[in-house]
Short mmCIF file of C-alpha atoms in Angstrom, two decimals:
data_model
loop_
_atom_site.label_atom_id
_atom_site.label_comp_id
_atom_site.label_asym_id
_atom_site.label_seq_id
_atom_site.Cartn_x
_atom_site.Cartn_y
_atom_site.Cartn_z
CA UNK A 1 186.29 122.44 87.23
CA UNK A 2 187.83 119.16 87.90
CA UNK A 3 188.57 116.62 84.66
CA UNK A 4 185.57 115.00 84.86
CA UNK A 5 182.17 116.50 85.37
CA UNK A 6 180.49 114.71 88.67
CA UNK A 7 176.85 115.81 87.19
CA UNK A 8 175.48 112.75 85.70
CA UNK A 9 172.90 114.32 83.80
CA UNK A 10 175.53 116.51 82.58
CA UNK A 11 177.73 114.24 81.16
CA UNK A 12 175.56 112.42 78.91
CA UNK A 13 174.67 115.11 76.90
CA UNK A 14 172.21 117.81 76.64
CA UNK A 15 170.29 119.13 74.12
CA UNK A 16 168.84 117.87 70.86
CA UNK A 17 169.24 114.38 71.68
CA UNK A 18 167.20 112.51 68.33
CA UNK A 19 164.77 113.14 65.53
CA UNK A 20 163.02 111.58 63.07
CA UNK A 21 161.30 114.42 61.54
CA UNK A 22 158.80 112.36 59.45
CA UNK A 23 157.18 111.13 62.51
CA UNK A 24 157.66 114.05 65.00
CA UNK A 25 154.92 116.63 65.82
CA UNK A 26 155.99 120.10 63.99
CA UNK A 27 156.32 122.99 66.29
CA UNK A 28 157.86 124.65 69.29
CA UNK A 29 158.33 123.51 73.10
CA UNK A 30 158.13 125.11 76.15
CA UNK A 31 159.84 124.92 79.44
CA UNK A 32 160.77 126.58 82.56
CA UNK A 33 163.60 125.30 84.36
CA UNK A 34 163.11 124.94 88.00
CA UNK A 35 166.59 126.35 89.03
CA UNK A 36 166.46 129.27 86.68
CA UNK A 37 165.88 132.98 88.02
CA UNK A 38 162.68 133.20 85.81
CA UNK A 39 163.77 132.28 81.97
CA UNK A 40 161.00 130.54 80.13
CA UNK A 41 162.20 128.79 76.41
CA UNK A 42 160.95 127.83 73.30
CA UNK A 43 162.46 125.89 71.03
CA UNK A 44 162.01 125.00 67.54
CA UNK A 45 162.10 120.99 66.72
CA UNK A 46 166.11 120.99 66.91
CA UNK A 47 166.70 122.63 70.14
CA UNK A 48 166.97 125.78 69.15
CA UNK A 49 165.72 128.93 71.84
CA UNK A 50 163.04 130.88 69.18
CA UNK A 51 161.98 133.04 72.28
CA UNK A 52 162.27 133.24 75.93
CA UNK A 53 160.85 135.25 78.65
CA UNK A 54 162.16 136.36 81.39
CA UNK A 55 160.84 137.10 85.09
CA UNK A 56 162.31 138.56 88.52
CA UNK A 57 161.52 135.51 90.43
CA UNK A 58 162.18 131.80 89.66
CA UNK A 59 158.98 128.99 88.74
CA UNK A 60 156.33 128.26 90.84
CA UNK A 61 156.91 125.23 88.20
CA UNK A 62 155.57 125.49 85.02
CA UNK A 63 154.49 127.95 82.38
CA UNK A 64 152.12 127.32 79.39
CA UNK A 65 150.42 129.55 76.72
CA UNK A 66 147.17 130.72 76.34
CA UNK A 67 145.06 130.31 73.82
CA UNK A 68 145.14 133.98 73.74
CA UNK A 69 148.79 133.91 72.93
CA UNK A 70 149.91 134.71 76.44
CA UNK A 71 152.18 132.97 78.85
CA UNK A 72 150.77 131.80 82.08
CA UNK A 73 153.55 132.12 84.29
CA UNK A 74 153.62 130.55 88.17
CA UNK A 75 156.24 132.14 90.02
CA UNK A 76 158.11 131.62 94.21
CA UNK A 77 156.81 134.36 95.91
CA UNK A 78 159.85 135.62 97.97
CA UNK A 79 160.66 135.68 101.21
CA UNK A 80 158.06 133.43 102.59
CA UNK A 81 158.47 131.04 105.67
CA UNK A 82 159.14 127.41 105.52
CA UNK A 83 155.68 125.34 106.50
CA UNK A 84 157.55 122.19 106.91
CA UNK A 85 161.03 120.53 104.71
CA UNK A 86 159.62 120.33 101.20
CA UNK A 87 157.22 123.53 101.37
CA UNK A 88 160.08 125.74 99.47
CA UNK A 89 160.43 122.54 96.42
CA UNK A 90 156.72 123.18 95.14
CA UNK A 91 155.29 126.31 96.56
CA UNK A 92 154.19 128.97 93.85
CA UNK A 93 152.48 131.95 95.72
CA UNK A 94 152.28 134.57 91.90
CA UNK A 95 150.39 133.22 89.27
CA UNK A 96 150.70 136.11 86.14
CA UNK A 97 149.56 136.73 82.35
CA UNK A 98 152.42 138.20 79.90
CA UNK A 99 152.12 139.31 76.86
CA UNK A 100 154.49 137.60 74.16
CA UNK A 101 157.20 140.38 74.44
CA UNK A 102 157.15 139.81 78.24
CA UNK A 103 154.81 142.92 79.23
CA UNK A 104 152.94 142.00 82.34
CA UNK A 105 149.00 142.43 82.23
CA UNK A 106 147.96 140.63 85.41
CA UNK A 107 148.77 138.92 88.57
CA UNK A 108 147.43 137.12 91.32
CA UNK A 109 149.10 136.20 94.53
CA UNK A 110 148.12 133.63 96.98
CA UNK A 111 151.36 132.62 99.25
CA UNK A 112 149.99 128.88 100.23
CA UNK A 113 149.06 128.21 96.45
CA UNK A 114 151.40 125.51 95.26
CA UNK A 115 152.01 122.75 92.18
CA UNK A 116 149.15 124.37 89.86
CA UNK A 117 147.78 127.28 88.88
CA UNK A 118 145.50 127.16 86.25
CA UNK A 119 144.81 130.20 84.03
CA UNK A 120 142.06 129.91 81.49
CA UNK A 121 142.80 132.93 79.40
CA UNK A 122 139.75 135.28 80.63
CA UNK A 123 141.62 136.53 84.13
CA UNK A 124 140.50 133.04 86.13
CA UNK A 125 142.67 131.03 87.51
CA UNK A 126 141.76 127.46 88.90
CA UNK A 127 144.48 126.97 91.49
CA UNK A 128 145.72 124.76 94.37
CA UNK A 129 146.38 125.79 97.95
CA UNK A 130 146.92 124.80 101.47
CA UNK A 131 144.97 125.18 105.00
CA UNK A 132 146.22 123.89 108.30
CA UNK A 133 144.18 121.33 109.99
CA UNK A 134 145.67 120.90 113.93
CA UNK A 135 144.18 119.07 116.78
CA UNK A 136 141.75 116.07 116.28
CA UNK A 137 141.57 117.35 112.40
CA UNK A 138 144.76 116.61 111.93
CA UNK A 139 145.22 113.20 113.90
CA UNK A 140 141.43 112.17 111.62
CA UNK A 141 144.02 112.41 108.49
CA UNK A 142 144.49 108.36 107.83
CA UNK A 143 147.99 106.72 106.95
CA UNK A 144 151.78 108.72 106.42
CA UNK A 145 154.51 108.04 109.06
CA UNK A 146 153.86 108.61 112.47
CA UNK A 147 155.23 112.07 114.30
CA UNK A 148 155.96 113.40 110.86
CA UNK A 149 153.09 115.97 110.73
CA UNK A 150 154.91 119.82 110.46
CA UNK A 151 155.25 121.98 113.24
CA UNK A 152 152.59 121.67 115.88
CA UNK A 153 151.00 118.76 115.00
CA UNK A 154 150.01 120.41 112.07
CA UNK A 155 148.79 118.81 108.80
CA UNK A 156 148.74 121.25 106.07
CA UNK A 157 145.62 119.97 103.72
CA UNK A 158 144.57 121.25 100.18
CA UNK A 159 142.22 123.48 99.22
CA UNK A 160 141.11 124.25 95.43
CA UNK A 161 140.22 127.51 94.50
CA UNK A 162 139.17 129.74 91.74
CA UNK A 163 139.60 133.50 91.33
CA UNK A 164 138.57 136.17 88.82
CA UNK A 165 140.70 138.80 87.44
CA UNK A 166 140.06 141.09 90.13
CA UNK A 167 141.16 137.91 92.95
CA UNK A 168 137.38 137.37 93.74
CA UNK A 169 137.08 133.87 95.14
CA UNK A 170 134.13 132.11 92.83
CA UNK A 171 134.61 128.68 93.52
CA UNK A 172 136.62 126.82 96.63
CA UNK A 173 137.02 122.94 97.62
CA UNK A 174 138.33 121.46 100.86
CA UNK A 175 139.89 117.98 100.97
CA UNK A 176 138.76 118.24 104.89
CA UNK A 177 135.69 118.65 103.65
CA UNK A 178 135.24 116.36 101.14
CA UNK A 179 137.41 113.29 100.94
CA UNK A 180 136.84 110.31 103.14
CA UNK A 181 139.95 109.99 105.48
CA UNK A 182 139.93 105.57 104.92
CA UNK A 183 139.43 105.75 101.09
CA UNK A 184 142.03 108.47 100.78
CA UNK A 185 145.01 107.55 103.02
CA UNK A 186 148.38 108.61 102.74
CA UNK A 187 151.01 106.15 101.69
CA UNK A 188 152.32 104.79 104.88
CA UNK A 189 155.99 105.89 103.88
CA UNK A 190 154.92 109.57 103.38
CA UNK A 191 155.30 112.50 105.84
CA UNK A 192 151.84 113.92 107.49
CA UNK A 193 152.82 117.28 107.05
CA UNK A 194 150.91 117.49 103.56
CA UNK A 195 147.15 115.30 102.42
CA UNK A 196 146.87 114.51 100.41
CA UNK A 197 149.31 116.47 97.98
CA UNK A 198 147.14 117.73 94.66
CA UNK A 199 149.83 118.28 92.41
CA UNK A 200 147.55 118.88 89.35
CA UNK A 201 143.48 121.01 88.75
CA UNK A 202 142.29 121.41 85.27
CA UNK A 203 138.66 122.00 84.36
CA UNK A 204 136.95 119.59 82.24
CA UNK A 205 134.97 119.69 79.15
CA UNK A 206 131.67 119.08 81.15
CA UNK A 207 132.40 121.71 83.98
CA UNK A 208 133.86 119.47 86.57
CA UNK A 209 137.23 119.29 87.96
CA UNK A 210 139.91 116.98 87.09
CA UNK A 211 142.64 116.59 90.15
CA UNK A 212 145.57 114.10 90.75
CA UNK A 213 146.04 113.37 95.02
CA UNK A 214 150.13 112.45 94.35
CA UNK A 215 149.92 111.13 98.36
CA UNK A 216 147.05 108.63 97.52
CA UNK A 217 147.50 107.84 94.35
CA UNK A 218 144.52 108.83 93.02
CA UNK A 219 142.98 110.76 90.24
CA UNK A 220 139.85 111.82 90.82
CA UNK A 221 136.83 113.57 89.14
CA UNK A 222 134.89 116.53 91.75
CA UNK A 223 131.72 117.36 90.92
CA UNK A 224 131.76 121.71 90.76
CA UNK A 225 128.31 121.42 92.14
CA UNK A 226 128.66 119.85 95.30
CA UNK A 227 132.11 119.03 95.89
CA UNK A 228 131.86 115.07 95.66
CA UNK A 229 134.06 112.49 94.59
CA UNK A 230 132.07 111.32 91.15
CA UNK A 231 135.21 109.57 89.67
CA UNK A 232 138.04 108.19 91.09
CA UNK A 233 141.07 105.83 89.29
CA UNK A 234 141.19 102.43 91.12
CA UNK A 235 143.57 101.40 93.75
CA UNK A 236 146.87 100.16 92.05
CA UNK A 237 145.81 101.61 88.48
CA UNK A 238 148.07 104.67 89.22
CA UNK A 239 151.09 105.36 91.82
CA UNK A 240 151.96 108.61 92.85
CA UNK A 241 151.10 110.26 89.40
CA UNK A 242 151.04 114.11 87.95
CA UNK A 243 149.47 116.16 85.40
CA UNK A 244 146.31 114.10 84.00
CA UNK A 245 144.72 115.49 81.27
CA UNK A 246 141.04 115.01 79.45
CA UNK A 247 141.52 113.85 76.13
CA UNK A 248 138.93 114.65 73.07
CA UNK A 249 137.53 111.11 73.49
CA UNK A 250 136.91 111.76 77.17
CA UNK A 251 139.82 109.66 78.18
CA UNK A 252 142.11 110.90 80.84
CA UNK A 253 146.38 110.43 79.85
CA UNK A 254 148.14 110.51 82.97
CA UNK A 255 151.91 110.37 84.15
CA UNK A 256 151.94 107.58 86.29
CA UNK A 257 155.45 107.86 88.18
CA UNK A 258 155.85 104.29 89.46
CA UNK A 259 157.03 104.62 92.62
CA UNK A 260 155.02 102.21 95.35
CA UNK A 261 153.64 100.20 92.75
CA UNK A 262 151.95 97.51 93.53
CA UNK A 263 153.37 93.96 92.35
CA UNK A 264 156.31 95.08 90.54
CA UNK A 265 159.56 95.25 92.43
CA UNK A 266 161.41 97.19 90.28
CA UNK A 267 160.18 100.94 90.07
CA UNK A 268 159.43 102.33 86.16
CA UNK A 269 157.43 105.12 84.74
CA UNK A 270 155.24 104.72 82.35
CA UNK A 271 152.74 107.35 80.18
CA UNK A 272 149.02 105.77 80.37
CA UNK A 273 145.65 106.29 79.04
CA UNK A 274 142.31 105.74 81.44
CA UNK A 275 138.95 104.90 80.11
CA UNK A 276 136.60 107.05 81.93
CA UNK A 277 133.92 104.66 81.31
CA UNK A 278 135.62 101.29 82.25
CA UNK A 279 138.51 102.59 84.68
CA UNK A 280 140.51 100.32 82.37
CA UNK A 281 144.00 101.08 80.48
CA UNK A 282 143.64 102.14 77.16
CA UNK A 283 147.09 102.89 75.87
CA UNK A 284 150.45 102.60 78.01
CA UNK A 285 153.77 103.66 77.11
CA UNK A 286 156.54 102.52 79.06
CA UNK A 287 160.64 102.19 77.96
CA UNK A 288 161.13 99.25 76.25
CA UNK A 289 163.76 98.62 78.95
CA UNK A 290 161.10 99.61 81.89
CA UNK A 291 163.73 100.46 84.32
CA UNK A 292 165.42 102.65 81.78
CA UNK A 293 162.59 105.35 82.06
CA UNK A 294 162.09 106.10 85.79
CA UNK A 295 161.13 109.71 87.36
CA UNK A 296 160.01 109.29 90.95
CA UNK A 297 158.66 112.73 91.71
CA UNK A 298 156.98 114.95 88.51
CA UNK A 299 156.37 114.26 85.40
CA UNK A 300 153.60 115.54 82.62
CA UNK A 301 151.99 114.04 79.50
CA UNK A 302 150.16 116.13 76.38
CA UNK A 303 148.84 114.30 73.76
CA UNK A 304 149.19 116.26 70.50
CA UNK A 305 147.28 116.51 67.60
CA UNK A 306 148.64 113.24 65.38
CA UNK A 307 148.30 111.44 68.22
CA UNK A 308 151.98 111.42 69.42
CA UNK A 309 152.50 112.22 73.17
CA UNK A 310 155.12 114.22 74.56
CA UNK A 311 156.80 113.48 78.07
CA UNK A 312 158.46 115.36 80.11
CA UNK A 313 160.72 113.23 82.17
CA UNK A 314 161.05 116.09 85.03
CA UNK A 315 163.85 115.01 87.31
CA UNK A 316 166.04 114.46 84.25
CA UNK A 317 165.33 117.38 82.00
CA UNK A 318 164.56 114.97 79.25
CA UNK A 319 161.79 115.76 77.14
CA UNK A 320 160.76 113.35 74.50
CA UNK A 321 157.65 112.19 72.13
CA UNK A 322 156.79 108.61 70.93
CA UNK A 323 154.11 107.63 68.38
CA UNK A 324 151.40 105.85 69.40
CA UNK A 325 153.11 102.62 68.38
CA UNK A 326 155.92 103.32 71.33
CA UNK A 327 158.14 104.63 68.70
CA UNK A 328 160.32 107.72 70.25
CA UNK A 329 161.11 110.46 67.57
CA UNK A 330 162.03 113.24 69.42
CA UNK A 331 164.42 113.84 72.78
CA UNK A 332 165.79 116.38 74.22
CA UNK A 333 167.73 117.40 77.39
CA UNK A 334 167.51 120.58 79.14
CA UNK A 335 170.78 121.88 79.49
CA UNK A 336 170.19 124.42 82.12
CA UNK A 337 171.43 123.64 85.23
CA UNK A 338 171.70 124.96 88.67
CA UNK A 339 171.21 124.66 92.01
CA UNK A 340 167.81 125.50 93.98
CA UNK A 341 168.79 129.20 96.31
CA UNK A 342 166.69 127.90 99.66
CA UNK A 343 169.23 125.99 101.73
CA UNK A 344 166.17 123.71 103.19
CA UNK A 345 166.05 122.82 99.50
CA UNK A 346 169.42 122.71 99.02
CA UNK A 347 169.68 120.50 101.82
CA UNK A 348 167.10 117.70 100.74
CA UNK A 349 168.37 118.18 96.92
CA UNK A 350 172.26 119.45 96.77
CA UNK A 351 173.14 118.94 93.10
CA UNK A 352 172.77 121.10 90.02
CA UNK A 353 169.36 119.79 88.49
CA UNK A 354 168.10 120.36 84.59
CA UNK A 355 164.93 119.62 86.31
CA UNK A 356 161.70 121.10 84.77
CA UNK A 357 158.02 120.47 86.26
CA UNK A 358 155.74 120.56 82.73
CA UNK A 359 156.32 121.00 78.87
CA UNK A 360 154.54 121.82 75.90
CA UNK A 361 154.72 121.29 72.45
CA UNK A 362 152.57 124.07 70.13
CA UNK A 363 151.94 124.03 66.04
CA UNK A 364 153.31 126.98 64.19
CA UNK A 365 149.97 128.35 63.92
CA UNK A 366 149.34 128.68 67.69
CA UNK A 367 152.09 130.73 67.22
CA UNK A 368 151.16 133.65 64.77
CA UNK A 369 153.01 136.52 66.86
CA UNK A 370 156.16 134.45 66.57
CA UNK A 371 156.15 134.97 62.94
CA UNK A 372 155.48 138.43 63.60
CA UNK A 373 158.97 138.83 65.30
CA UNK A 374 157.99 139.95 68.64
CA UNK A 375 160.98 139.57 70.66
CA UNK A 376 160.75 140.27 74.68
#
């Protein structure tokens, strides 16, 4: 190890970072680091690991519990082939229930799911996937640089899908279906081997689907019914986001990444809130010094019950939560690091990352097994 530590991250400091625990949310947070082998933590308010899981195959990204008190666990599926460079970054491919003491009671295994996988306690899962669309299909697919589709010609499109607990398909939507190749175009500095790159599916209150299209900047409502567009976030409200969410009011809080922005030259992220009704902003939290808070790929949001929001800065392994004045109370920096086992991810990302994909915060009383002292 040579005097000084060349991992940035690293060197400023990880863990608890600050707290002001008058204004923080009480509870526990949850994480999966994306370099791991398959740990999952929770910590208490001052950094402390209260739990952890552990799994024989490293995140698919995330992990969150159930209502049920289970953890919803999206794992790599090994040993699968390489679609095109950044396939092996964000593919998933097992999507599992476990038990708090780590006992396995289901899982489902799709190899093109990727990004999200979302279980809703009762053995569904609402998931994202991929098809290949080749020939005039793929050359209909608006916008991206030119020659970069993946091998063949091929564009590899998303699909949304949900299963049961037995892997019955009940529901299924096709971007090659649905979206309109002009109003959805990629970004004309992305590759075309992925359109237009869902990174996020949650059901909403209502029955509908909530999705964010990272490639096109969009986040978009689909009706269950038919498969339409019913909502969509205008051009240049959002740029390249993750993980929106429906809030109680019907509002949607979103991660809005920055990069590509329109009329700002200097890139920042910033945490927003969307009127559904309007399309307006609501809320926005950005660093008081905007260039100061910056993650240009990933990134989540979760508003929590005194109206404080927690964000997980994802390249940097910094979790924090502000007030809904702006005021931050709570950071923290993952201090796992390592570096990702594909070499074709190695190769596009070859330092040690703390990077996680989602967090969560929970209230004690979400929590009763914890109390309990169920250890894994």
């Amino acid at each position: 190890m040579p005097p000084v530590d060349q991992n940035a991250r690293r060197r400023r400091g990880t863990g608890l970072i600050a707290i002001d625990t008058a204004a923080a949310f009480p509870g526990y947070t949850l994480f999966a680091p994306l370099t791991g082998t398959g740990e999952v933590y929770l910590i208490d308010l001052h950094g402390h690991v209260v739990h952890e899981w552990r799994f024989p195959y490293r995140p698919g990204r995330h992990a969150r519990l159930l209502d049920n008190g289970n953890l919803a666990y999206n794992g790599v599926l090994p040993d699968e082939p390489a679609l095109f460079p950044m396939w092996h970054k964000y593919r998933g491919g097992i999507m599992l229930e476990a038990a708090p003491d780590g006992t396995v009671l289901r899982e489902y295994r799709d190899p093109l799911q990727h990004h999200d996988a979302h279980h809703l306690g009762d053995g569904r899962i609402l998931y994202t996937a991929l098809e290949p669309l080749r020939g005039s299909e793929a050359a209909g697919v608006r916008g991206g640089v030119e020659g970069s589709e993946a091998e063949g010609g091929t564009v590899w499109a998303d699909t949304i899908k949900e299963v049961d607990a037995d892997g019955n398909v009940l529901w299924s939507w096709r971007a090659a279906e649905h979206l309109d190749r002009d109003a959805y175009a990629l970004h004309p500095d992305y590759a075309r081997e992925h359109w237009p790159l869902i990174n996020s599916v949650t059901p909403l209150a209502d029955g509908n689907i909530l999705a964010s299209l990272r490639s096109v900047s969009a986040v978009v409502v689909i009706s269950r019914e038919t498969g339409e567009i019913l909502w969509r976030t205008a051009p240049g409200v959002v740029s390249q986001q993750h993980a929106p969410t429906e809030l109680p009011s019907g509002n949607f809080l979103v991660f809005d990444n920055g990069v590509f922005r329109p009329g700002w030259d200097v890139p920042f992220s910033r945490v927003i809130e969307v009127d559904r009704a309007s399309g307006a902003i609501a809320w926005e939290y950005h660093d008081p010094a905007r260039e100061s808070f910056f993650a240009p790929f990933m990134g989540s949001a979760q508003r929590l019950p005194n109206g404080n929001t927690l964000v997980t800065d994802s390249p940097s392994g910094r979790l924090f939560e502000v007030t809904a004045e702006g005021y931050l109370c709570w950071e923290y920096v993952v201090p796992y690091f390592g570096a990702y086992r594909e070499s074709e991810v190695r190769e596009l990302f070859p330092a040690e990352p703390n990077a996680v994909f989602r967090s969560y915060r929970y209230g004690p009383e979400e929590l009763p097994w914890l109390d309990a002292g169920v250890r894994p």
